[in-house]
Amino acid sequence: MGPIEKTLKRLPISADDEKPLWFMRQAGRVLPRYLKLRESYSFDTLMKEPELAAKVTLLPIEDLKVNGAILFSDILVIPEALGMELKFTDAGPRFSSPLSQAPNSIEHLSFDDSKLQHVYKTLEILTRELPQKVTMIGFCGAPLTVFCYMVQGLGSDHDFPAAVSLFYKEEKLRNILLEKITQASIEYAKHQVAAGARVFQLFDTWAGILPAKDFTEIILPYVQRILASIRETGVPVIYFPRGLGLANSAITFEIADGLGVDWQSDLAEIDSIVPADITLQGNLDPRRVKAGWPFVQPALDQLIEFHIARRAKPGKHIFNLGHGVIPGTKMETLQKIVQRIQEK
Ligand code: CP3
């Protein structure tokens, strides 16, 4: 069992263990070998051919020496498996008809798990190929984040006005859609665990778009259901609710084993408002990482201090960024971050 899994299970880390460390979006954005593969294959092909998806998942293990491998896939596969038409264009992924254009079509969405067989095959290959110390991390998008994309589409308005107004105006349809996403995610996550995921992260990139009260009262129960069904299998879960701020205090050990902390938050402050048994993950600012090594080193050294101080807590700390690696980041900067963390 590797250091990421041990940390989340609150097991002791031995002297010869590495420090637990991975980067959100470590595979698909900056590695030269990934960018090279993208010259020959579309993103869709890389994701849907299990041999290729497994190969891409392994790149950061080999090139960055992280000890977590995040499945190479995307959160948008759930909308696709629910029946929406999705195209990965040069400008990024696009739905042919976001649900705000025809809200009643929400009632006709139906989950087809057979569209996701390639994901399970990828995980089976990886289970055979991963070194022992590397933890296989499965993932999917959280209900609110997936809801936002399904209803609004993938434009650049990240306040999601079409999605949030439907959220309030069409309460019945909203609940139907959140329920469908939740049920599909539960089935998908459990299937990932059966295929070999040892840790599961739920990405809630847009958790911060609702007022905190609505988030905790309406959304969090769906999140909790997904996470609880994964925890029942014995696999620990990390929840990454970006932009939640002080409402992070609602994320107790009842909900998740680990909390992914965004770059907006002060890690020590989050540490003071969540229970000590929750593992904290994060939270270097990916823009600082993009700026280059001299600009990231002081922040990294502070993070290493935090890590050392947190080792006394049952839930400890996993190194990561406070959001995904940004395109254009130098691989060398990521490599230096890993070296410094492991040598200290
Ligand atoms: O390291 C990895 O890249 C692992 C696999 C991974 C992808 N997407 C591949 C991807 C993971 C973990 C995701 C999660 C994801 N996808 C999130 C949550 C994390 C976050 O960054 O907030 C979200 C919001 C998405 C939705 C999504 N998929 C967007 C907005 C885009 C376009 C912008 C972008 O990220 O490039 C995608 C496409 C996507 N997902 C690509 C990759 C490698 C780019 C595809 C291409 O080459 O065109």
Short mmCIF file of C-alpha atoms and ligand atoms in Angstrom, two decimals:
data_model
loop_
_atom_site.label_atom_id
_atom_site.label_comp_id
_atom_site.label_asym_id
_atom_site.label_seq_id
_atom_site.Cartn_x
_atom_site.Cartn_y
_atom_site.Cartn_z
CA MET A 1 0.00 0.00 0.00
CA GLY A 2 1.44 3.40 -1.01
CA PRO A 3 1.71 6.57 1.10
CA ILE A 4 -1.42 8.24 -0.35
CA GLU A 5 -3.67 5.32 0.60
CA LYS A 6 -1.99 4.94 3.99
CA THR A 7 -2.49 8.63 4.78
CA LEU A 8 -6.18 8.53 3.88
CA LYS A 9 -6.66 5.38 5.93
CA ARG A 10 -4.84 7.06 8.83
CA LEU A 11 -2.24 4.29 8.93
CA PRO A 12 1.33 4.94 10.04
CA ILE A 13 3.79 5.93 7.32
CA SER A 14 7.09 4.08 7.59
CA ALA A 15 10.53 5.64 7.31
CA ASP A 16 11.14 4.28 3.82
CA ASP A 17 7.81 5.55 2.47
CA GLU A 18 7.85 8.55 0.16
CA LYS A 19 5.73 11.55 1.07
CA PRO A 20 2.21 11.28 -0.40
CA LEU A 21 2.16 13.37 -3.57
CA TRP A 22 0.30 13.81 -6.87
CA PHE A 23 -0.86 16.73 -9.03
CA MET A 24 -4.39 17.36 -10.23
CA ARG A 25 -4.44 17.18 -14.06
CA GLN A 26 -0.92 15.75 -14.02
CA ALA A 27 -1.33 13.66 -17.17
CA GLY A 28 -3.05 15.62 -19.85
CA ARG A 29 -1.71 19.12 -19.95
CA VAL A 30 2.03 19.63 -19.85
CA LEU A 31 4.06 16.47 -20.18
CA PRO A 32 6.08 16.55 -23.42
CA ARG A 33 5.37 12.85 -24.02
CA TYR A 34 1.62 13.53 -23.69
CA LEU A 35 1.76 16.50 -26.05
CA LYS A 36 3.65 14.32 -28.52
CA LEU A 37 0.96 11.59 -28.32
CA ARG A 38 -1.69 14.26 -28.96
CA GLU A 39 -0.03 14.96 -32.34
CA SER A 40 -0.98 11.42 -33.41
CA TYR A 41 -4.24 10.82 -31.52
CA SER A 42 -7.30 12.85 -30.59
CA PHE A 43 -8.09 13.30 -26.89
CA ASP A 44 -11.16 11.14 -27.42
CA THR A 45 -9.04 8.27 -28.79
CA LEU A 46 -6.47 8.55 -26.01
CA MET A 47 -9.25 8.35 -23.47
CA LYS A 48 -11.30 5.57 -25.08
CA GLU A 49 -8.54 3.14 -26.11
CA PRO A 50 -7.68 1.36 -22.86
CA GLU A 51 -4.04 0.63 -23.82
CA LEU A 52 -3.47 4.29 -24.67
CA ALA A 53 -5.36 5.63 -21.65
CA ALA A 54 -3.29 3.36 -19.39
CA LYS A 55 -0.09 4.53 -21.04
CA VAL A 56 -1.02 8.20 -20.51
CA THR A 57 -1.98 7.51 -16.88
CA LEU A 58 1.53 6.11 -16.32
CA LEU A 59 3.41 9.07 -17.86
CA PRO A 60 3.44 11.24 -14.71
CA ILE A 61 4.57 8.26 -12.62
CA GLU A 62 7.55 7.82 -14.91
CA ASP A 63 8.34 11.45 -15.73
CA LEU A 64 7.38 13.27 -12.50
CA LYS A 65 7.84 10.48 -9.93
CA VAL A 66 4.55 11.15 -8.17
CA ASN A 67 3.07 8.30 -6.12
CA GLY A 68 -0.56 8.72 -7.18
CA ALA A 69 -1.82 7.76 -10.64
CA ILE A 70 -5.05 9.49 -11.65
CA LEU A 71 -7.06 7.65 -14.26
CA PHE A 72 -6.83 9.33 -17.67
CA SER A 73 -10.43 10.19 -18.44
CA ASP A 74 -12.76 13.17 -17.98
CA ILE A 75 -15.68 14.20 -15.80
CA LEU A 76 -17.79 14.70 -18.95
CA VAL A 77 -18.06 10.96 -19.63
CA ILE A 78 -21.05 10.80 -17.25
CA PRO A 79 -23.17 13.27 -19.27
CA GLU A 80 -22.19 11.28 -22.37
CA ALA A 81 -23.23 8.00 -20.75
CA LEU A 82 -26.51 9.67 -19.72
CA GLY A 83 -27.18 10.22 -23.43
CA MET A 84 -25.90 13.71 -24.23
CA GLU A 85 -23.91 14.21 -27.41
CA LEU A 86 -20.40 15.47 -26.65
CA LYS A 87 -17.62 16.37 -29.07
CA PHE A 88 -14.02 17.03 -28.13
CA THR A 89 -13.16 19.83 -30.58
CA ASP A 90 -9.88 21.75 -30.94
CA ALA A 91 -11.47 24.48 -28.83
CA GLY A 92 -12.24 21.92 -26.08
CA PRO A 93 -15.25 19.74 -25.30
CA ARG A 94 -18.72 20.89 -26.48
CA PHE A 95 -22.22 19.50 -25.99
CA SER A 96 -24.38 19.60 -29.14
CA SER A 97 -27.36 20.77 -27.10
CA PRO A 98 -26.88 21.88 -23.51
CA LEU A 99 -29.99 21.11 -21.45
CA SER A 100 -30.94 24.77 -20.90
CA GLN A 101 -32.04 24.75 -24.57
CA ALA A 102 -34.60 22.02 -23.92
CA PRO A 103 -35.03 21.50 -20.16
CA ASN A 104 -37.69 18.81 -20.59
CA SER A 105 -35.14 16.51 -22.20
CA ILE A 106 -33.79 16.03 -18.66
CA GLU A 107 -36.60 13.54 -18.12
CA HIS A 108 -35.35 11.35 -20.99
CA LEU A 109 -31.73 11.00 -19.88
CA SER A 110 -30.86 7.46 -19.00
CA PHE A 111 -27.55 6.02 -17.81
CA ASP A 112 -25.84 3.44 -20.00
CA ASP A 113 -22.88 1.97 -18.12
CA SER A 114 -21.81 -0.02 -21.19
CA LYS A 115 -20.48 3.25 -22.67
CA LEU A 116 -17.90 3.30 -19.88
CA GLN A 117 -16.43 -0.18 -20.30
CA HIS A 118 -13.23 1.34 -21.68
CA VAL A 119 -12.64 3.05 -18.32
CA TYR A 120 -12.89 -0.23 -16.42
CA LYS A 121 -10.58 -1.93 -18.93
CA THR A 122 -8.05 0.88 -18.47
CA LEU A 123 -8.14 0.41 -14.70
CA GLU A 124 -7.66 -3.34 -15.05
CA ILE A 125 -4.54 -2.82 -17.16
CA LEU A 126 -3.21 -0.29 -14.67
CA THR A 127 -3.86 -2.54 -11.70
CA ARG A 128 -1.43 -5.01 -13.28
CA GLU A 129 1.18 -2.43 -14.26
CA LEU A 130 1.41 0.04 -11.39
CA PRO A 131 4.34 -0.16 -8.97
CA GLN A 132 3.26 -1.09 -5.41
CA LYS A 133 3.90 2.31 -3.87
CA VAL A 134 1.71 4.05 -6.47
CA THR A 135 -1.97 4.45 -5.62
CA MET A 136 -4.56 4.14 -8.38
CA ILE A 137 -6.93 7.10 -8.03
CA GLY A 138 -10.35 6.86 -9.65
CA PHE A 139 -12.53 9.93 -10.09
CA CYS A 140 -15.69 11.52 -11.39
CA GLY A 141 -17.25 14.96 -11.31
CA ALA A 142 -19.50 15.99 -8.42
CA PRO A 143 -23.24 16.51 -9.07
CA LEU A 144 -23.24 20.33 -9.07
CA THR A 145 -20.22 20.65 -11.35
CA VAL A 146 -21.58 18.10 -13.82
CA PHE A 147 -25.03 19.76 -13.62
CA CYS A 148 -23.49 23.13 -14.54
CA TYR A 149 -21.82 21.78 -17.66
CA MET A 150 -24.84 19.71 -18.74
CA VAL A 151 -27.25 22.61 -18.42
CA GLN A 152 -25.08 25.53 -19.50
CA GLY A 153 -22.50 23.90 -21.79
CA LEU A 154 -18.80 24.64 -21.77
CA GLY A 155 -18.58 28.33 -22.58
CA SER A 156 -16.43 30.80 -20.74
CA ASP A 157 -19.06 32.22 -18.36
CA HIS A 158 -18.03 30.56 -15.14
CA ASP A 159 -20.84 32.10 -13.12
CA PHE A 160 -23.06 29.65 -15.06
CA PRO A 161 -26.12 31.99 -15.25
CA ALA A 162 -28.20 29.60 -17.39
CA ALA A 163 -27.45 26.65 -15.10
CA VAL A 164 -28.01 28.49 -11.83
CA SER A 165 -31.23 30.14 -12.97
CA LEU A 166 -32.63 26.76 -14.03
CA PHE A 167 -31.46 25.45 -10.66
CA TYR A 168 -33.79 27.89 -8.89
CA LYS A 169 -36.60 28.20 -11.46
CA GLU A 170 -37.17 24.53 -12.31
CA GLU A 171 -36.91 22.84 -8.97
CA LYS A 172 -38.50 19.60 -10.09
CA LEU A 173 -36.27 19.20 -13.15
CA ARG A 174 -33.24 20.22 -11.12
CA ASN A 175 -33.89 17.48 -8.60
CA ILE A 176 -34.47 14.92 -11.34
CA LEU A 177 -31.16 15.84 -13.00
CA LEU A 178 -29.15 15.88 -9.76
CA GLU A 179 -30.65 12.50 -8.89
CA LYS A 180 -29.74 11.02 -12.28
CA ILE A 181 -26.17 12.32 -12.06
CA THR A 182 -25.87 10.99 -8.50
CA GLN A 183 -27.15 7.52 -9.33
CA ALA A 184 -24.95 7.26 -12.42
CA SER A 185 -21.91 8.45 -10.45
CA ILE A 186 -22.51 5.85 -7.74
CA GLU A 187 -22.67 3.04 -10.26
CA TYR A 188 -19.63 4.39 -12.14
CA ALA A 189 -17.55 4.87 -9.00
CA LYS A 190 -18.34 1.41 -7.64
CA HIS A 191 -17.42 -0.10 -10.98
CA GLN A 192 -14.10 1.81 -10.92
CA VAL A 193 -13.41 0.37 -7.47
CA ALA A 194 -14.22 -3.15 -8.68
CA ALA A 195 -11.76 -2.59 -11.57
CA GLY A 196 -8.94 -1.48 -9.27
CA ALA A 197 -9.25 2.12 -8.00
CA ARG A 198 -7.76 2.26 -4.48
CA VAL A 199 -8.67 5.89 -3.70
CA PHE A 200 -11.44 7.97 -5.25
CA GLN A 201 -11.54 11.74 -5.78
CA LEU A 202 -14.76 13.64 -6.43
CA PHE A 203 -14.02 16.85 -8.40
CA ASP A 204 -16.33 19.74 -7.51
CA THR A 205 -14.69 22.48 -9.53
CA TRP A 206 -17.76 24.73 -9.32
CA ALA A 207 -18.81 24.05 -5.71
CA GLY A 208 -18.37 27.77 -5.03
CA ILE A 209 -20.99 29.08 -7.48
CA LEU A 210 -23.93 28.73 -5.10
CA PRO A 211 -24.46 30.66 -1.87
CA ALA A 212 -22.98 28.54 0.93
CA LYS A 213 -26.35 27.80 2.56
CA ASP A 214 -27.85 26.40 -0.65
CA PHE A 215 -24.68 24.44 -1.28
CA THR A 216 -24.74 22.74 2.12
CA GLU A 217 -28.51 22.18 2.24
CA ILE A 218 -29.24 21.15 -1.34
CA ILE A 219 -26.00 19.86 -2.87
CA LEU A 220 -24.02 18.32 -0.03
CA PRO A 221 -26.54 15.48 0.59
CA TYR A 222 -26.03 14.25 -3.01
CA VAL A 223 -22.24 14.47 -2.57
CA GLN A 224 -22.47 12.56 0.68
CA ARG A 225 -24.49 9.77 -0.93
CA ILE A 226 -21.87 9.22 -3.63
CA LEU A 227 -18.99 9.31 -1.19
CA ALA A 228 -20.75 7.03 1.30
CA SER A 229 -21.39 4.39 -1.35
CA ILE A 230 -17.68 4.36 -2.25
CA ARG A 231 -16.56 4.28 1.38
CA GLU A 232 -18.78 1.23 1.94
CA THR A 233 -16.39 -0.67 -0.35
CA GLY A 234 -13.45 0.23 1.93
CA VAL A 235 -11.95 2.71 -0.54
CA PRO A 236 -11.16 6.12 1.01
CA VAL A 237 -12.49 9.26 -0.71
CA ILE A 238 -11.18 12.76 -1.29
CA TYR A 239 -13.66 15.55 -1.97
CA PHE A 240 -12.37 18.62 -3.84
CA PRO A 241 -14.92 21.45 -3.52
CA ARG A 242 -13.27 24.43 -5.17
CA GLY A 243 -14.26 27.90 -4.02
CA LEU A 244 -16.06 26.84 -0.85
CA GLY A 245 -14.11 29.09 1.52
CA LEU A 246 -15.31 28.94 5.10
CA ALA A 247 -18.12 26.55 4.13
CA ASN A 248 -15.35 23.93 4.01
CA SER A 249 -16.18 23.54 7.71
CA ALA A 250 -19.23 21.50 6.58
CA ILE A 251 -16.87 18.81 5.23
CA THR A 252 -16.53 16.56 8.23
CA PHE A 253 -15.26 13.01 8.54
CA GLU A 254 -18.90 11.92 8.14
CA ILE A 255 -18.59 13.04 4.52
CA ALA A 256 -15.03 12.35 3.37
CA ASP A 257 -11.68 10.91 4.40
CA GLY A 258 -9.83 13.69 2.61
CA LEU A 259 -10.52 17.30 1.66
CA GLY A 260 -8.83 18.81 -1.40
CA VAL A 261 -8.06 22.42 -0.49
CA ASP A 262 -8.08 25.01 -3.29
CA TRP A 263 -5.37 27.66 -3.77
CA GLN A 264 -7.71 30.43 -2.62
CA SER A 265 -7.77 29.00 0.90
CA ASP A 266 -5.18 29.32 3.62
CA LEU A 267 -4.28 25.75 4.51
CA ALA A 268 -3.66 26.53 8.18
CA GLU A 269 -7.04 28.26 8.40
CA ILE A 270 -8.83 25.28 6.82
CA ASP A 271 -6.90 23.06 9.24
CA SER A 272 -8.40 25.05 12.10
CA ILE A 273 -12.02 24.70 10.89
CA VAL A 274 -12.14 21.01 9.87
CA PRO A 275 -11.79 18.02 12.21
CA ALA A 276 -8.24 16.70 12.77
CA ASP A 277 -9.11 13.28 11.38
CA ILE A 278 -9.75 14.65 7.88
CA THR A 279 -6.73 14.38 5.58
CA LEU A 280 -5.97 17.69 3.92
CA GLN A 281 -4.72 17.73 0.34
CA GLY A 282 -3.19 20.66 -1.51
CA ASN A 283 -2.67 23.45 -2.14
CA LEU A 284 0.15 25.08 -4.13
CA ASP A 285 -1.12 27.76 -6.48
CA PRO A 286 -0.84 26.32 -10.02
CA ARG A 287 -0.21 29.84 -11.40
CA ARG A 288 2.84 30.15 -9.17
CA VAL A 289 3.96 26.78 -10.51
CA LYS A 290 3.49 28.08 -14.03
CA ALA A 291 5.54 31.18 -13.13
CA GLY A 292 8.51 28.87 -12.55
CA TRP A 293 10.74 27.41 -9.85
CA PRO A 294 12.03 30.63 -8.20
CA PHE A 295 8.43 31.76 -7.64
CA VAL A 296 7.15 28.48 -6.31
CA GLN A 297 10.03 27.56 -4.01
CA PRO A 298 9.20 29.88 -1.07
CA ALA A 299 5.54 28.77 -1.10
CA LEU A 300 6.61 25.14 -1.39
CA ASP A 301 8.93 25.43 1.59
CA GLN A 302 6.04 26.79 3.66
CA LEU A 303 3.88 23.91 2.49
CA ILE A 304 6.58 21.43 3.51
CA GLU A 305 6.59 23.05 6.99
CA PHE A 306 2.82 22.62 7.13
CA HIS A 307 3.18 18.99 6.08
CA ILE A 308 5.68 18.29 8.83
CA ALA A 309 3.47 19.99 11.45
CA ARG A 310 0.39 18.07 10.26
CA ARG A 311 2.10 14.70 10.60
CA ALA A 312 1.07 14.69 14.24
CA LYS A 313 -2.63 14.59 13.22
CA PRO A 314 -4.47 11.37 12.43
CA GLY A 315 -5.40 12.54 8.93
CA LYS A 316 -2.05 14.12 8.01
CA HIS A 317 -1.55 15.82 4.62
CA ILE A 318 -1.14 14.88 0.94
CA PHE A 319 0.89 17.18 -1.32
CA ASN A 320 -0.96 18.53 -4.37
CA LEU A 321 -1.85 21.76 -6.13
CA GLY A 322 -4.87 23.88 -5.24
CA HIS A 323 -6.31 23.20 -8.73
CA GLY A 324 -5.12 21.54 -11.93
CA VAL A 325 -1.72 22.00 -13.57
CA ILE A 326 -2.04 24.85 -16.10
CA PRO A 327 -1.14 24.34 -19.78
CA GLY A 328 2.26 25.91 -20.47
CA THR A 329 3.70 24.91 -17.07
CA LYS A 330 7.26 23.55 -17.41
CA MET A 331 7.67 19.88 -16.60
CA GLU A 332 11.01 20.76 -14.98
CA THR A 333 9.24 22.91 -12.38
CA LEU A 334 7.00 19.99 -11.42
CA GLN A 335 10.03 17.69 -11.25
CA LYS A 336 11.84 20.12 -8.94
CA ILE A 337 8.79 20.33 -6.69
CA VAL A 338 8.75 16.54 -6.37
CA GLN A 339 12.51 16.38 -5.68
CA ARG A 340 12.36 19.01 -2.97
CA ILE A 341 9.38 17.40 -1.25
CA GLN A 342 11.02 13.99 -1.22
CA GLU A 343 14.47 15.19 -0.10
CA LYS A 344 13.20 17.19 2.91
O1 CP3 B 1 -4.20 14.65 -15.60
C1 CP3 B 1 -5.22 14.61 -16.28
O2 CP3 B 1 -5.46 15.37 -17.21
C2 CP3 B 1 -6.13 13.47 -15.88
C3 CP3 B 1 -7.39 13.34 -16.55
C4 CP3 B 1 -8.42 14.44 -16.42
C5 CP3 B 1 -8.93 15.20 -17.53
N1 CP3 B 1 -9.97 15.95 -17.07
C6 CP3 B 1 -8.44 15.12 -18.91
C7 CP3 B 1 -8.78 16.17 -19.90
C8 CP3 B 1 -9.11 14.84 -15.28
C9 CP3 B 1 -8.92 14.41 -13.84
C10 CP3 B 1 -10.11 15.79 -15.71
C11 CP3 B 1 -11.10 16.40 -14.80
C12 CP3 B 1 -11.94 17.49 -15.29
N2 CP3 B 1 -12.48 17.67 -16.54
C13 CP3 B 1 -12.41 18.53 -14.47
C14 CP3 B 1 -12.18 18.67 -12.98
C15 CP3 B 1 -10.85 19.23 -12.64
C16 CP3 B 1 -10.63 20.66 -13.02
O3 CP3 B 1 -9.65 20.90 -13.74
O4 CP3 B 1 -11.35 21.54 -12.54
C17 CP3 B 1 -13.20 19.37 -15.28
C18 CP3 B 1 -13.89 20.64 -14.83
C19 CP3 B 1 -13.24 18.81 -16.58
C20 CP3 B 1 -14.03 19.30 -17.76
C21 CP3 B 1 -13.19 19.58 -18.92
N3 CP3 B 1 -12.57 18.62 -19.69
C22 CP3 B 1 -12.86 20.86 -19.46
C23 CP3 B 1 -13.34 22.18 -18.91
C24 CP3 B 1 -12.01 20.64 -20.55
C25 CP3 B 1 -11.41 21.68 -21.48
C26 CP3 B 1 -10.26 22.40 -20.88
C27 CP3 B 1 -9.10 21.51 -20.51
O5 CP3 B 1 -9.06 21.07 -19.39
O6 CP3 B 1 -8.23 21.25 -21.34
C28 CP3 B 1 -11.80 19.23 -20.66
C29 CP3 B 1 -10.99 18.51 -21.66
C30 CP3 B 1 -9.89 17.67 -21.14
N4 CP3 B 1 -9.97 16.81 -20.08
C31 CP3 B 1 -8.59 17.58 -21.69
C32 CP3 B 1 -7.90 16.63 -20.92
C33 CP3 B 1 -6.51 16.12 -21.16
C34 CP3 B 1 -8.09 18.35 -22.91
C35 CP3 B 1 -8.51 17.66 -24.16
C36 CP3 B 1 -7.76 18.15 -25.38
O7 CP3 B 1 -6.61 17.72 -25.55
O8 CP3 B 1 -8.39 18.93 -26.11
#
